mmCIF file of C-alpha atoms in Angstrom:
data_model
loop_
_atom_site.group_PDB
_atom_site.id
_atom_site.type_symbol
_atom_site.label_atom_id
_atom_site.label_comp_id
_atom_site.label_asym_id
_atom_site.label_seq_id
_atom_site.Cartn_x
_atom_site.Cartn_y
_atom_site.Cartn_z
ATOM 1 C CA UNK A 1 -82.051 -72.999 115.453
ATOM 2 C CA UNK A 2 -79.125 -70.893 116.665
ATOM 3 C CA UNK A 3 -75.915 -70.887 114.697
ATOM 4 C CA UNK A 4 -73.554 -73.518 116.147
ATOM 5 C CA UNK A 5 -70.880 -70.896 116.839
ATOM 6 C CA UNK A 6 -73.477 -68.936 118.822
ATOM 7 C CA UNK A 7 -74.114 -72.047 120.906
ATOM 8 C CA UNK A 8 -70.398 -72.264 121.699
ATOM 9 C CA UNK A 9 -70.335 -68.549 122.557
ATOM 10 C CA UNK A 10 -73.275 -69.182 124.873
ATOM 11 C CA UNK A 11 -71.225 -71.926 126.569
ATOM 12 C CA UNK A 12 -68.421 -69.391 127.156
ATOM 13 C CA UNK A 13 -70.881 -66.828 128.520
ATOM 14 C CA UNK A 14 -72.118 -69.447 130.988
ATOM 15 C CA UNK A 15 -68.559 -70.398 131.914
ATOM 16 C CA UNK A 16 -67.061 -66.932 132.351
ATOM 17 C CA UNK A 17 -70.082 -64.867 133.394
ATOM 18 C CA UNK A 18 -72.627 -67.311 134.817
ATOM 19 C CA UNK A 19 -74.862 -66.730 131.790
ATOM 20 C CA UNK A 20 -74.827 -62.940 132.099
ATOM 21 C CA UNK A 21 -74.427 -61.533 128.552
ATOM 22 C CA UNK A 22 -73.863 -57.990 129.796
ATOM 23 C CA UNK A 23 -71.073 -59.062 132.144
ATOM 24 C CA UNK A 24 -69.440 -61.112 129.382
ATOM 25 C CA UNK A 25 -69.609 -58.266 126.855
ATOM 26 C CA UNK A 26 -67.817 -55.937 129.311
ATOM 27 C CA UNK A 27 -64.878 -58.346 129.228
ATOM 28 C CA UNK A 28 -64.621 -58.001 125.440
ATOM 29 C CA UNK A 29 -62.912 -55.014 123.882
ATOM 30 C CA UNK A 30 -65.124 -53.174 121.390
ATOM 31 C CA UNK A 31 -68.206 -55.376 121.883
ATOM 32 C CA UNK A 32 -71.346 -54.065 123.513
ATOM 33 C CA UNK A 33 -74.203 -56.059 124.998
ATOM 34 C CA UNK A 34 -76.539 -55.285 122.100
ATOM 35 C CA UNK A 35 -74.063 -56.672 119.555
ATOM 36 C CA UNK A 36 -73.638 -59.841 121.582
ATOM 37 C CA UNK A 37 -77.371 -60.275 122.203
ATOM 38 C CA UNK A 38 -78.082 -59.925 118.506
ATOM 39 C CA UNK A 39 -76.563 -63.341 117.700
ATOM 40 C CA UNK A 40 -79.052 -65.049 120.029
ATOM 41 C CA UNK A 41 -82.164 -63.492 118.468
ATOM 42 C CA UNK A 42 -83.766 -64.266 115.113
ATOM 43 C CA UNK A 43 -83.562 -61.519 112.537
ATOM 44 C CA UNK A 44 -87.201 -60.651 111.811
ATOM 45 C CA UNK A 45 -86.381 -59.738 108.206
ATOM 46 C CA UNK A 46 -85.244 -63.248 107.218
ATOM 47 C CA UNK A 47 -86.192 -65.341 110.281
ATOM 48 C CA UNK A 48 -82.589 -66.515 110.720
ATOM 49 C CA UNK A 49 -80.056 -66.179 113.503
ATOM 50 C CA UNK A 50 -77.173 -63.871 112.553
ATOM 51 C CA UNK A 51 -73.695 -65.357 112.204
ATOM 52 C CA UNK A 52 -71.288 -63.949 114.797
ATOM 53 C CA UNK A 53 -68.979 -61.344 113.300
ATOM 54 C CA UNK A 54 -65.252 -61.785 112.861
ATOM 55 C CA UNK A 55 -64.743 -58.859 115.257
ATOM 56 C CA UNK A 56 -66.715 -60.650 117.972
ATOM 57 C CA UNK A 57 -64.775 -63.893 117.522
ATOM 58 C CA UNK A 58 -61.444 -62.041 117.634
ATOM 59 C CA UNK A 59 -62.540 -60.137 120.754
ATOM 60 C CA UNK A 60 -63.402 -63.429 122.495
ATOM 61 C CA UNK A 61 -60.071 -65.031 121.590
ATOM 62 C CA UNK A 62 -58.207 -61.884 122.691
ATOM 63 C CA UNK A 63 -60.016 -61.603 126.018
ATOM 64 C CA UNK A 64 -59.719 -65.328 126.753
ATOM 65 C CA UNK A 65 -56.477 -66.671 125.281
ATOM 66 C CA UNK A 66 -57.133 -70.067 126.853
ATOM 67 C CA UNK A 67 -60.163 -70.562 124.572
ATOM 68 C CA UNK A 68 -59.373 -72.956 121.745
ATOM 69 C CA UNK A 69 -60.058 -71.011 118.521
ATOM 70 C CA UNK A 70 -60.495 -74.276 116.565
ATOM 71 C CA UNK A 71 -63.235 -75.280 118.981
ATOM 72 C CA UNK A 72 -64.880 -71.855 118.858
ATOM 73 C CA UNK A 73 -64.920 -71.659 115.057
ATOM 74 C CA UNK A 74 -65.333 -75.284 114.022
ATOM 75 C CA UNK A 75 -66.205 -77.283 117.130
ATOM 76 C CA UNK A 76 -62.946 -79.236 116.904
ATOM 77 C CA UNK A 77 -61.155 -80.208 120.105
ATOM 78 C CA UNK A 78 -61.758 -79.072 123.649
ATOM 79 C CA UNK A 79 -63.105 -75.625 124.568
ATOM 80 C CA UNK A 80 -59.879 -74.717 126.367
ATOM 81 C CA UNK A 81 -56.259 -75.051 125.310
ATOM 82 C CA UNK A 82 -55.200 -75.662 128.882
ATOM 83 C CA UNK A 83 -57.162 -76.176 132.068
ATOM 84 C CA UNK A 84 -58.545 -72.996 133.540
ATOM 85 C CA UNK A 85 -56.869 -72.316 136.904
ATOM 86 C CA UNK A 86 -60.151 -71.561 138.679
ATOM 87 C CA UNK A 87 -61.482 -74.992 137.756
ATOM 88 C CA UNK A 88 -58.240 -76.647 138.827
ATOM 89 C CA UNK A 89 -58.368 -74.941 142.213
ATOM 90 C CA UNK A 90 -62.016 -75.839 142.730
ATOM 91 C CA UNK A 91 -61.455 -79.467 141.724
ATOM 92 C CA UNK A 92 -58.372 -79.688 143.920
ATOM 93 C CA UNK A 93 -60.268 -78.390 146.955
ATOM 94 C CA UNK A 94 -63.152 -80.753 146.333
ATOM 95 C CA UNK A 95 -60.828 -83.749 145.993
ATOM 96 C CA UNK A 96 -58.833 -82.729 149.084
ATOM 97 C CA UNK A 97 -61.985 -82.462 151.214
ATOM 98 C CA UNK A 98 -63.159 -85.806 149.919
ATOM 99 C CA UNK A 99 -59.843 -87.395 150.918
ATOM 100 C CA UNK A 100 -60.077 -85.866 154.401
ATOM 101 C CA UNK A 101 -63.535 -87.392 154.831
ATOM 102 C CA UNK A 102 -62.249 -90.744 153.607
ATOM 103 C CA UNK A 103 -59.292 -90.548 156.004
ATOM 104 C CA UNK A 104 -61.634 -89.899 158.936
ATOM 105 C CA UNK A 105 -63.800 -92.908 158.039
ATOM 106 C CA UNK A 106 -60.761 -95.158 157.664
ATOM 107 C CA UNK A 107 -59.295 -93.931 160.958
ATOM 108 C CA UNK A 108 -62.537 -94.809 162.788
ATOM 109 C CA UNK A 109 -62.572 -98.281 161.210
ATOM 110 C CA UNK A 110 -58.918 -98.783 162.136
ATOM 111 C CA UNK A 111 -59.548 -97.742 165.742
ATOM 112 C CA UNK A 112 -62.526 -100.133 165.942
ATOM 113 C CA UNK A 113 -60.350 -102.990 164.664
ATOM 114 C CA UNK A 114 -57.593 -102.137 167.157
ATOM 115 C CA UNK A 115 -60.093 -102.268 170.019
ATOM 116 C CA UNK A 116 -61.366 -105.655 168.846
ATOM 117 C CA UNK A 117 -57.815 -107.036 168.656
ATOM 118 C CA UNK A 118 -56.820 -105.560 172.034
ATOM 119 C CA UNK A 119 -60.052 -106.675 173.740
ATOM 120 C CA UNK A 120 -61.124 -109.966 172.109
#
């Protein structure tokens, strides 16, 4: 089984790079794809998953200051210290479009009721 920190790193790779390890590693200073991939593969010498290095963890926290270091290291708290703006914008748009649809439905119902009252 993967190290639990590796599982959290995998979550961040999915979040920031749509699961692309190479793309994620390019965002980290001093970390290449091979180094990052290594934590997701069993070491054939001892059949264990390597623990992520301190350098890797520091690079992640430096590249993504919104990542909660307590969550990354210990699994405590939420993954992000504050909401990520991209997610806020996406959620806002989705909610806004939903409200527009709801408004249109309510307007049609209102117009139908007005017609019934005006023409009993």
